[in-house]
Short mmCIF file of C-alpha atoms and ligand atoms in Angstrom, two decimals:
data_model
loop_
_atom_site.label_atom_id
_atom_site.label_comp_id
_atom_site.label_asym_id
_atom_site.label_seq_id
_atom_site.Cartn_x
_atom_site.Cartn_y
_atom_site.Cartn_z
CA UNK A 15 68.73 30.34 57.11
CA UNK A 16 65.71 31.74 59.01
CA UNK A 17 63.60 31.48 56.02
CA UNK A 18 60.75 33.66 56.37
CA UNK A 19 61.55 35.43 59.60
CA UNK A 20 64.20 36.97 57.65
CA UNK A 21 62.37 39.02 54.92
CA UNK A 22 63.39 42.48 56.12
CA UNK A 23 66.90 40.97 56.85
CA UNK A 24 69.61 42.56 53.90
CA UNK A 25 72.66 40.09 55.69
CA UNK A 26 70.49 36.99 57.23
CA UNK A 27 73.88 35.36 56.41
CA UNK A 28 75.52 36.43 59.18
CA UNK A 29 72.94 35.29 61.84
CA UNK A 30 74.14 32.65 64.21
CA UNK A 31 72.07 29.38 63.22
CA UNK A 32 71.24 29.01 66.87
CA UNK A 33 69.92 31.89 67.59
CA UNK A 34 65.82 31.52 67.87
CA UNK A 35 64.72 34.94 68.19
CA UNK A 36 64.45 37.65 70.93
CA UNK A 37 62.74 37.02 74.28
CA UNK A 38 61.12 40.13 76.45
CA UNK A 39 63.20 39.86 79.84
CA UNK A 40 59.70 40.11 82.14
CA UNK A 41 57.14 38.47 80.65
CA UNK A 42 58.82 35.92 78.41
CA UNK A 43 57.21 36.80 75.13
CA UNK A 44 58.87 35.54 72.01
CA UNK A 45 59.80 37.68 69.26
CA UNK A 46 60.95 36.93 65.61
CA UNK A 47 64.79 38.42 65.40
CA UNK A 48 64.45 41.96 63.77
CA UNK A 49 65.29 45.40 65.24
CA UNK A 50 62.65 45.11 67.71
CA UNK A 51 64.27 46.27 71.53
CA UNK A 52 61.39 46.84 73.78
CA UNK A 53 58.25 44.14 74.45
CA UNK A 54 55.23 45.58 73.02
CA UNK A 55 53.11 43.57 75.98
CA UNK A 56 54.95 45.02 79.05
CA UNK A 57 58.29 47.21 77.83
CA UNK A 58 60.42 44.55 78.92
CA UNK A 59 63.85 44.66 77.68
CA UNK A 60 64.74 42.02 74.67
CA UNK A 61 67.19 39.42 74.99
CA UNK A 62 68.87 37.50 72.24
CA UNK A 63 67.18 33.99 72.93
CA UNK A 64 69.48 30.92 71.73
CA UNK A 65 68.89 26.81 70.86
CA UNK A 66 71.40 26.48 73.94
CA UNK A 67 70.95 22.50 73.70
CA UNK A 68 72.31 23.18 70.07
CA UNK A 69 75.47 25.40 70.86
CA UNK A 70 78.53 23.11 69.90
CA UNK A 71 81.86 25.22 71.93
CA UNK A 72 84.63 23.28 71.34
CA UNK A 73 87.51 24.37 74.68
CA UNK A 74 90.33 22.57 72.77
CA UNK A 75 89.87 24.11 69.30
CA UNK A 76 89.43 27.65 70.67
CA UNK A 77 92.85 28.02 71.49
CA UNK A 78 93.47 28.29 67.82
CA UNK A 79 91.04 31.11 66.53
CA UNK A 80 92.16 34.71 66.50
CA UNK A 81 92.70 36.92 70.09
CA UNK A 82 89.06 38.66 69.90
CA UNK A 83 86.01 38.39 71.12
CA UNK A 84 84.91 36.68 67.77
CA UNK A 85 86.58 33.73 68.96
CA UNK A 86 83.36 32.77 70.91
CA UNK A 87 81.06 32.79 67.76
CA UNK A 88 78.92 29.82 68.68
CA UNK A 89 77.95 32.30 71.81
CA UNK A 90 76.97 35.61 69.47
CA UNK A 91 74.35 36.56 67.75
CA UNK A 92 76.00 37.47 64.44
CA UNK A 93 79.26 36.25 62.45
CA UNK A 94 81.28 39.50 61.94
CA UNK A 95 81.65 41.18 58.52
CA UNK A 96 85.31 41.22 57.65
CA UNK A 97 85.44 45.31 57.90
CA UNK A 98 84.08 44.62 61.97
CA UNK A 99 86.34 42.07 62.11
CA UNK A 100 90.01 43.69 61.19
CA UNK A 101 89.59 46.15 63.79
CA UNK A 102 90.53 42.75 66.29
CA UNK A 103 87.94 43.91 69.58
CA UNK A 104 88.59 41.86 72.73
CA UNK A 105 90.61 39.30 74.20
CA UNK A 106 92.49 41.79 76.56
CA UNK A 107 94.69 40.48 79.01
CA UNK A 108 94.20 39.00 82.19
CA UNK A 109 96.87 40.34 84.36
CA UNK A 110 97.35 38.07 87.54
CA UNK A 111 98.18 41.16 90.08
CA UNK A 112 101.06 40.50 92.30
CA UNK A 113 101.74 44.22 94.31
CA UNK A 114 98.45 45.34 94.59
CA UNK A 115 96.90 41.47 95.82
CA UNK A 116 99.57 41.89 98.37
CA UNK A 117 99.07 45.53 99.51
CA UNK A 118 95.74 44.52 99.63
CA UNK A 119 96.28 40.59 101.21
CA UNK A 120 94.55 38.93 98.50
CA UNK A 121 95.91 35.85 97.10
CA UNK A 122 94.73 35.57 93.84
CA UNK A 123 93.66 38.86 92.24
CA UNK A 124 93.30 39.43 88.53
CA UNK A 125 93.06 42.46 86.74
CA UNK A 126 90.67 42.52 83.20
CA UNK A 127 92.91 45.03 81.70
CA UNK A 128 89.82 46.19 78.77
CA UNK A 129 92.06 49.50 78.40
CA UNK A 130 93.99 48.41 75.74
CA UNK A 131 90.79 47.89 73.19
CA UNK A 132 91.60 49.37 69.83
CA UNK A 133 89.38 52.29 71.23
CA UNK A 134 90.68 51.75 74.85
CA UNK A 135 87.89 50.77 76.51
CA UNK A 136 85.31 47.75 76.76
CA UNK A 137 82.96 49.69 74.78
CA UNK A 138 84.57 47.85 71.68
CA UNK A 139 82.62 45.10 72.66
CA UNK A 140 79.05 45.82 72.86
CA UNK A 141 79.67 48.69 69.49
CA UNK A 142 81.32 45.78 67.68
CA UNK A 143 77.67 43.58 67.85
CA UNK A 144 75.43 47.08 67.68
CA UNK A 145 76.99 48.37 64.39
CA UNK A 146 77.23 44.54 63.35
CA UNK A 147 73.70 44.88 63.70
CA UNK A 148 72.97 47.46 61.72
CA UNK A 149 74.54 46.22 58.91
CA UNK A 150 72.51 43.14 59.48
CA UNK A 151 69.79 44.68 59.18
CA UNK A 152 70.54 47.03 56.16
CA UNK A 153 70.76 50.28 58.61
CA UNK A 154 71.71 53.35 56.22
CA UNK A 155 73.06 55.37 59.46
CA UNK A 156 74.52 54.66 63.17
CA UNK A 157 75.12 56.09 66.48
CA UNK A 158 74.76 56.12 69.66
CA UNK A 159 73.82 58.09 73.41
CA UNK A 160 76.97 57.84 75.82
CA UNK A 161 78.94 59.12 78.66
CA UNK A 162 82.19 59.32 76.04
CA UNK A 163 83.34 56.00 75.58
CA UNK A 164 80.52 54.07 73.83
CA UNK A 165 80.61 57.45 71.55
CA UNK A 166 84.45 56.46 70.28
CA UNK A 167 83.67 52.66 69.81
CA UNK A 168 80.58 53.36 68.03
CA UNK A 169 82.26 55.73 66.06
CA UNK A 170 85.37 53.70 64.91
CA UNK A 171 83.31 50.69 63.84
CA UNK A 172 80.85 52.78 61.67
CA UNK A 173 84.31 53.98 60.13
CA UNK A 174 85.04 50.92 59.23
CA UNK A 175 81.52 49.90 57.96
CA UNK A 176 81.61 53.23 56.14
CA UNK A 177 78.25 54.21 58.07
CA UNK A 178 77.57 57.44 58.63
CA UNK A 179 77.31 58.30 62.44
CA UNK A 180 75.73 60.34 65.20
CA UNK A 181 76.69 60.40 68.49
CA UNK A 182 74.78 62.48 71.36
CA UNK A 183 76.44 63.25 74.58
CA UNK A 184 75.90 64.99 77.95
CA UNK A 185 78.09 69.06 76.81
CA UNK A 186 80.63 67.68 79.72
CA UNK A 187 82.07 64.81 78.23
CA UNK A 188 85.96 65.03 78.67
CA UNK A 189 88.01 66.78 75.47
CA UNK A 190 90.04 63.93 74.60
CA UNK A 191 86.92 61.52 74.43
CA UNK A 192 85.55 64.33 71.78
CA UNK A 193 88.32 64.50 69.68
CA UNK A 194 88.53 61.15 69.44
CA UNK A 195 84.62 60.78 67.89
CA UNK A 196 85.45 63.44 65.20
CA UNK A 197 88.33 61.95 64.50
CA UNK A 198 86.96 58.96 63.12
CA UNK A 199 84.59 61.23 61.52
CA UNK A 200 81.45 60.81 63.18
CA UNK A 201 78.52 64.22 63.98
CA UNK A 202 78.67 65.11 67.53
CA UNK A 203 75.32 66.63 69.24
CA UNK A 204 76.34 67.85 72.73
CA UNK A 205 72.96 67.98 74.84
CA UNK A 206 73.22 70.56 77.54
CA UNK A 207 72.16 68.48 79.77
CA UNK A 208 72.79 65.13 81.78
CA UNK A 209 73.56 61.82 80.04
CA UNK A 210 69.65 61.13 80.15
CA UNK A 211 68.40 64.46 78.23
CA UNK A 212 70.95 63.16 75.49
CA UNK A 213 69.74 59.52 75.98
CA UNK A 214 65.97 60.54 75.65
CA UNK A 215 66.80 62.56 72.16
CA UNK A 216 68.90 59.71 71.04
CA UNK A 217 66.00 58.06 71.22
CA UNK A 218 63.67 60.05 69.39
CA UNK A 219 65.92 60.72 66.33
CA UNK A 220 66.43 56.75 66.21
CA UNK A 221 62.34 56.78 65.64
CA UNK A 222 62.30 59.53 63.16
CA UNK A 223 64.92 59.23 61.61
CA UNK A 224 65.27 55.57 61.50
CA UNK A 225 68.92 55.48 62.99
CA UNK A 226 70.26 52.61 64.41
CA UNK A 227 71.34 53.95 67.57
CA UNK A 228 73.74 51.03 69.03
CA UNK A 229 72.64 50.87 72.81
CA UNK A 230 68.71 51.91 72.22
CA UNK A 231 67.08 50.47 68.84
CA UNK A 232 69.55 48.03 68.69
CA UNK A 233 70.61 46.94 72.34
CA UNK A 234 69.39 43.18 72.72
CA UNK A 235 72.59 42.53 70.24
CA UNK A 236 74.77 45.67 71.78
CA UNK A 237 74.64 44.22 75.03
CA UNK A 238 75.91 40.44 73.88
CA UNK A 239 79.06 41.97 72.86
CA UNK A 240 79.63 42.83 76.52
CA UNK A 241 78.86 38.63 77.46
CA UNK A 242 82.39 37.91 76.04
CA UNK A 243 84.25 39.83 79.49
CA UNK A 244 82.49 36.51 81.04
CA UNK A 245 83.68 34.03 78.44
CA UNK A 246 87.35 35.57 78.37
CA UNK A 247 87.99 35.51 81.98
CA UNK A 248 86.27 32.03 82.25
CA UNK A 249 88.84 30.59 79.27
CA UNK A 250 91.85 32.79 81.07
CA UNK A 251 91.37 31.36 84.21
CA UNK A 252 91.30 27.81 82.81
CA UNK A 253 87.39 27.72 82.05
CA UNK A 254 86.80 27.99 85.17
CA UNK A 255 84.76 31.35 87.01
CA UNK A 256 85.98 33.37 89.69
CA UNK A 257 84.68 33.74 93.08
CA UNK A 258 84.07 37.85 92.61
CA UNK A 259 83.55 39.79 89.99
CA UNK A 260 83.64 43.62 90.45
CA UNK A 261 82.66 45.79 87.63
CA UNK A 262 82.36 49.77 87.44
CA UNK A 263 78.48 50.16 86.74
CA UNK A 264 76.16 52.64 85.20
CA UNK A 265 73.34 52.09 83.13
CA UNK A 266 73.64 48.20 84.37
CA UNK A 267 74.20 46.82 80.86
CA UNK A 268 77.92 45.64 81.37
CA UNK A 269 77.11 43.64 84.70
CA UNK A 270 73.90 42.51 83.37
CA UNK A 271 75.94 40.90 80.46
CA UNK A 272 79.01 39.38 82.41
CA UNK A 273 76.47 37.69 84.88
CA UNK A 274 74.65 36.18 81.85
CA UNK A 275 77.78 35.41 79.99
CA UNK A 276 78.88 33.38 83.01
CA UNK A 277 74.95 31.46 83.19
CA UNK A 278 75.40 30.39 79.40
CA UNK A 279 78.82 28.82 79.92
CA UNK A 280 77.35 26.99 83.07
CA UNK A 281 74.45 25.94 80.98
CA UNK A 282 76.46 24.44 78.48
CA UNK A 283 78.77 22.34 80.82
CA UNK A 284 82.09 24.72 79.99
CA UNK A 285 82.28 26.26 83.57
CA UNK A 286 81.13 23.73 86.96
CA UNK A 287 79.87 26.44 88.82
CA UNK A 288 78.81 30.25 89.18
CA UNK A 289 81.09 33.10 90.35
CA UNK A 290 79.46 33.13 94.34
CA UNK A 291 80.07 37.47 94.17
CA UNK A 292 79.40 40.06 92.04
CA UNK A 293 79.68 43.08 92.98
CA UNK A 294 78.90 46.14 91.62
CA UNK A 295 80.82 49.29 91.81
CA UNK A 296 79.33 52.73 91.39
CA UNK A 297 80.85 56.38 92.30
CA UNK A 298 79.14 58.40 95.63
CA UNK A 299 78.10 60.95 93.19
CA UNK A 300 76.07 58.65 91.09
CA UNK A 301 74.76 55.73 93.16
CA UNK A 302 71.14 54.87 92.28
CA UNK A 303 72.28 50.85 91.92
CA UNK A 304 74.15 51.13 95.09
CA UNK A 305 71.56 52.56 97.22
CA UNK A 306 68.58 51.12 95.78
CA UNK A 307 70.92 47.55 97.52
CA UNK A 308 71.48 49.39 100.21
CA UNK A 309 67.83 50.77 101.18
CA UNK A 310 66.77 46.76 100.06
CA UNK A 311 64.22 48.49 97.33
CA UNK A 312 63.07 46.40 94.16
CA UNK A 313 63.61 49.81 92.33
CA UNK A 314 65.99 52.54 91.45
CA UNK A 315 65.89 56.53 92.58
CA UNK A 316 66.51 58.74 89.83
CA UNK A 317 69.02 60.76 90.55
CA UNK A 318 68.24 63.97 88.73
CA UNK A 319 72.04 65.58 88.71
CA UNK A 320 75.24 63.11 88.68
CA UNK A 321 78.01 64.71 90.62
CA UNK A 322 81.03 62.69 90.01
CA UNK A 323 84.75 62.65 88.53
CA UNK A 324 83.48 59.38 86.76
CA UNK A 325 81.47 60.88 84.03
CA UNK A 326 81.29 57.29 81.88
CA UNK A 327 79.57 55.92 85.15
CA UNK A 328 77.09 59.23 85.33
CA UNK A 329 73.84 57.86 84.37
CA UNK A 330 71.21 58.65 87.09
CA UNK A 331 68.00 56.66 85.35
CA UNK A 332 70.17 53.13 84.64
CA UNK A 333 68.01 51.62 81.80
CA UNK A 334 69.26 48.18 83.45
CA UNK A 335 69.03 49.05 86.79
CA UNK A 336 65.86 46.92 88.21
CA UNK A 337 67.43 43.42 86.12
CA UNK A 338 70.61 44.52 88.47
CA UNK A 339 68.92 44.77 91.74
CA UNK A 340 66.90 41.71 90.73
CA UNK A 341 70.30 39.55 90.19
CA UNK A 342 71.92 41.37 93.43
CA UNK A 343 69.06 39.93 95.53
CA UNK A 344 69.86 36.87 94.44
CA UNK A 345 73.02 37.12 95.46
CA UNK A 346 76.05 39.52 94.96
CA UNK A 347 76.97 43.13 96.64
CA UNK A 348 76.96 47.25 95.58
CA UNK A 349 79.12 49.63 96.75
CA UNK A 350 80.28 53.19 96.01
CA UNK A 351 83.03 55.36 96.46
CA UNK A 352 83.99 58.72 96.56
CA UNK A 353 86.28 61.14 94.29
CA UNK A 354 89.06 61.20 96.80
CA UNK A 355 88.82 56.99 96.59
CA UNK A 356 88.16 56.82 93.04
CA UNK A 357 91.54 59.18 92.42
CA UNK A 358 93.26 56.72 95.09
CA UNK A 359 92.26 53.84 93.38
CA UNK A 360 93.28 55.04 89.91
CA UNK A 361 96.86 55.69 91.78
CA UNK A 362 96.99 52.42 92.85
CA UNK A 363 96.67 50.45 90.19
CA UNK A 364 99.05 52.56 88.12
CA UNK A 365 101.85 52.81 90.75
CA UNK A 366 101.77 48.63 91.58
CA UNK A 367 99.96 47.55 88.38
CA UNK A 368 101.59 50.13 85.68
CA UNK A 369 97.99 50.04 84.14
CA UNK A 370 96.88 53.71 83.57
CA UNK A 371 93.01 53.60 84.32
CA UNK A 372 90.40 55.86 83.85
CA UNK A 373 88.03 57.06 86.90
CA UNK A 374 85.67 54.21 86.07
CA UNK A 375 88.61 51.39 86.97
CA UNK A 376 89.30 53.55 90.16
CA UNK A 377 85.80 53.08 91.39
CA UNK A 378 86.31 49.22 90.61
CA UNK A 379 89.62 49.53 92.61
CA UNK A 380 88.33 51.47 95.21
CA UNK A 381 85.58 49.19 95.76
CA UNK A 382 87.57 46.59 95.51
CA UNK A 383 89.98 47.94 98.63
CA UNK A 384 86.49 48.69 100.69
CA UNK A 385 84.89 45.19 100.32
CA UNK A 386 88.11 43.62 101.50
CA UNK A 387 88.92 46.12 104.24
CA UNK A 388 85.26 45.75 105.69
CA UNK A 389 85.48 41.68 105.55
CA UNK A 390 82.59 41.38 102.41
CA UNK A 391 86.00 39.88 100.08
CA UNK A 392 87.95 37.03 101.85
CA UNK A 393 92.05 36.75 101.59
CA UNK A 394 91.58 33.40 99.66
CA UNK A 395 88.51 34.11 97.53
CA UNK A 396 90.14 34.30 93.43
CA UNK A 397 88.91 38.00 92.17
CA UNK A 398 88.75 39.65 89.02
CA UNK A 399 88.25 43.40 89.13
CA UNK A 400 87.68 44.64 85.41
CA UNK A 401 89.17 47.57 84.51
CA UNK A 402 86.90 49.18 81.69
CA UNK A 403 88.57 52.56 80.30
CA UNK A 404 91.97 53.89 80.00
CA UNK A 405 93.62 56.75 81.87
CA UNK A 406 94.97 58.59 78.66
CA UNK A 407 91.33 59.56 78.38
CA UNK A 408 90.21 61.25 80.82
CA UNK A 409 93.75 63.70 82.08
CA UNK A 410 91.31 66.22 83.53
CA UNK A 411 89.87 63.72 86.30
CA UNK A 412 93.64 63.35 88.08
CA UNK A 413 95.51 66.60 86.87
CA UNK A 414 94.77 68.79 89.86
CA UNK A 415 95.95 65.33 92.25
CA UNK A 416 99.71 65.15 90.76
CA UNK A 417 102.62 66.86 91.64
CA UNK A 418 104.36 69.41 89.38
CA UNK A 419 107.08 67.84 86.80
CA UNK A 420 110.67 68.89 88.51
CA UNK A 421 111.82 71.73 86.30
CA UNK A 422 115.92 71.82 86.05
CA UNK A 423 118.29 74.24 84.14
CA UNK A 424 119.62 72.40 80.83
CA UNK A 425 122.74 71.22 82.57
CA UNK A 426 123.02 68.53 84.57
CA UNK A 427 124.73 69.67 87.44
CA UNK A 428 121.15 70.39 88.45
CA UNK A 429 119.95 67.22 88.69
CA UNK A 430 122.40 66.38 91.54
CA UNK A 431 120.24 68.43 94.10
CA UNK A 432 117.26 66.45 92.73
CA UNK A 433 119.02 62.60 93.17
CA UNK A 434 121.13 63.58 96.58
CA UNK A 435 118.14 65.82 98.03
C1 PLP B 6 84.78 52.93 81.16
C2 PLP B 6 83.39 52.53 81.52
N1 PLP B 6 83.21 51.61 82.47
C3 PLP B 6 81.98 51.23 82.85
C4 PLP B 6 80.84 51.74 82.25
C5 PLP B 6 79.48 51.28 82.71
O1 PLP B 6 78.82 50.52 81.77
P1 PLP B 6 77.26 50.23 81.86
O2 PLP B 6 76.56 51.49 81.43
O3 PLP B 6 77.03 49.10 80.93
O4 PLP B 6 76.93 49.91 83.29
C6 PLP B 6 80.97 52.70 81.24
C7 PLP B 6 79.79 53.25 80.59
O5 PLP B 6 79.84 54.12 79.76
C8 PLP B 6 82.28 53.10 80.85
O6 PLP B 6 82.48 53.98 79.86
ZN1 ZN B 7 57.11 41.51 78.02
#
């Protein structure tokens, strides 16, 4: 397979036959697939570039392959290696919401519940492809820059590929994210800095010292893991797409990848037409997408020093953040919300959902409320609000929002004052 593009290649055997090679996202130059990320013409990202016309997707027999994200191998770059495999990334449920669609008077709302990943959040997909890729192609050592999540997920697969791994992270990075990286053994470098100082030394170690650092040296196949939140909603819902699509956005990679997940099954006759809204969903404190929509610019303002509960959404310089506001102009909305909102939102959709979020789902859910409020999300339009992290990591971010536990004497003739008041 791929005779002579694959010389440098140690596991050409798991490349998807239809894959053709890697395209740069601007100018449309082709590339022979490799660990190449960036276009050496313009500095274009890299996509994965497929023999669409070739891609045989069978809806009836898919029903029969296993409940992860693998089950839409036609659509991936690689085959999985049995160690990536086991570990059984994706396929979350799609909770049809009936409490919070009526508090809010939707009529058909469905909640991507991604916070019950073996790592608990969607970050198990786009780690699954990166470290996929670096055994692919014969990668001696792994990691990864991230905001906390990607950091776990990144972690836990090079565990199981038996990869040694580095991880680099902004110093703030909430405990229980931390704890969870060393546990699955992986070297933590805490930058003190923002997201972007770590990102920008992730980056330079990944050149000297050859790492394969998941969402930089290896991102055109880190961010196809992230396609398959398009494909699993699409085959929940019946193959068909939803009307809106709201997804809790920093660097831009995870929308970037639903909205293209969505255009291949459209090219390939599985869906009949495009979701008509995406949105995008940012926090106040860390807003570049959002008001780079707002302001109607074709570019995003740094923003030098994220101030926001939702640390896995601070990323002030989103490396996908002008291939965002390009698809947003096309059509689609941003909007933001504040702590106070993101908190309410992560209250909602535990007290009427029982799904235990992290900050990043309450900016989804907050949006979500705003965009219906205002008018922007109709009663009747069918919505799917993805829900990307899960609550149990991130205590700090509600803690100081909660009541006290009620504390009674060990006898429970105290607890009548509690029950009758
Ligand atoms: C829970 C969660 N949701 C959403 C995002 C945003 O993803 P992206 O950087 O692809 O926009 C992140 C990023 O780390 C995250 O951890
Ligand atoms: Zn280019």
């Amino acid at each position: 397979m791929h005779e002579g593009l694959t010389k440098n290649i140690s596991n050409s055997n798991l490349i998807n036959q239809n894959v053709l090679g890697l395209k740069c996202r601007d100018c449309g130059k082709f590339f022979e697939i490799g660990n190449n990320y960036v276009c050496d013409e313009c500095f274009g990202a890299l996509d994965v570039l497929y023999n669409e016309e070739k891609i045989r997707f069978n809806k009836e027999t898919v029903v029969f392959r296993e409940s992860t994200l693998w089950r839409y191998k036609e659509l991936l770059p690689f085959e999985p290696p049995e160690v990536i495999l086991g570990i059984k990334a994706g396929f979350t449920p799609l909770i049809k919401s009936i409490r919070l669609a009526q508090y809010l008077g939707l009529k058909e709302l469905y909640l991507k519940n991604d916070c019950v990943n073996p790592t608990y959040s969607f970050k198990d997909r786009p780690a699954a492809l990166g470290v996929t890729a670096a055994i692919v192609f014969g990668m001696k050592y792994v990691g990864c820059a991230s905001t906390g999540n990607l950091a776990s997920a990144t972690a836990a697969y090079a565990a199981r590929a038996n990869l040694p791994c580095l991880i680099f992270i902004p110093y703030n990075t909430e405990k229980a994210k931390i704890f969870q990286v060393q546990s699955y053994g992986a070297r933590i470098i805490a930058v003190e800095g923002t997201y972007d100082d770590a990102n920008r030394i992730a980056s330079q170690a990944a050149d000297i010292y050859h790492i394969g650092i998941v969402n930089i040296n290896l991102r055109p196949y880190y961010v196809e893991g992230s396609k398959t939140l398009a494909y699993e909603v699409a085959e929940q819902l019946g193959w068909q797409a939803p009307d809106v699509f709201i997804v809790p956005t920093a660097s831009g990679a995870m929308f970037n990848a639903i909205c293209r997940g969505f255009e291949q099954l459209y090219n390939i006759d599985l869906i009949k037409r495009l979701p008509s809204k995406p949105v995008v969903a940012q926090a106040q404190g860390c807003n570049p997408i959002v008001d780079a929509f707002k302001k109607n610019k074709d570019y995003v303002d740094i923003i030098d020093k994220p101030n926001t509960i939702a640390l896995s959404l601070a990323i002030g310089n989103p490396g996908d953040g002008t291939y965002v506001i390009r698809r947003l102009k096309e059509k689609g909305i941003a909007e933001d919300a504040n702590d106070d909102e993101i908190i309410e939102g992560i209250k909602l959709l535990a007290k009427f959902e029982g799904i235990y979020c992290e900050p990043a789902g309450g900016v989804a859910i907050a949006v979500l409320k705003k965009l219906v409020e205002q008018g922007k999300i109709e009663k009747d339009e069918k919505v799917v609000c993805y829900i990307t992290g899960n609550g149990l990591k991130t205590p700090e971010a509600i803690a100081n929002s909660l009541p006290d536990p009620i504390l009674i004497k060990p006898n429970i003739r105290y607890l009548e004052k509690v029950i009758n008041g």
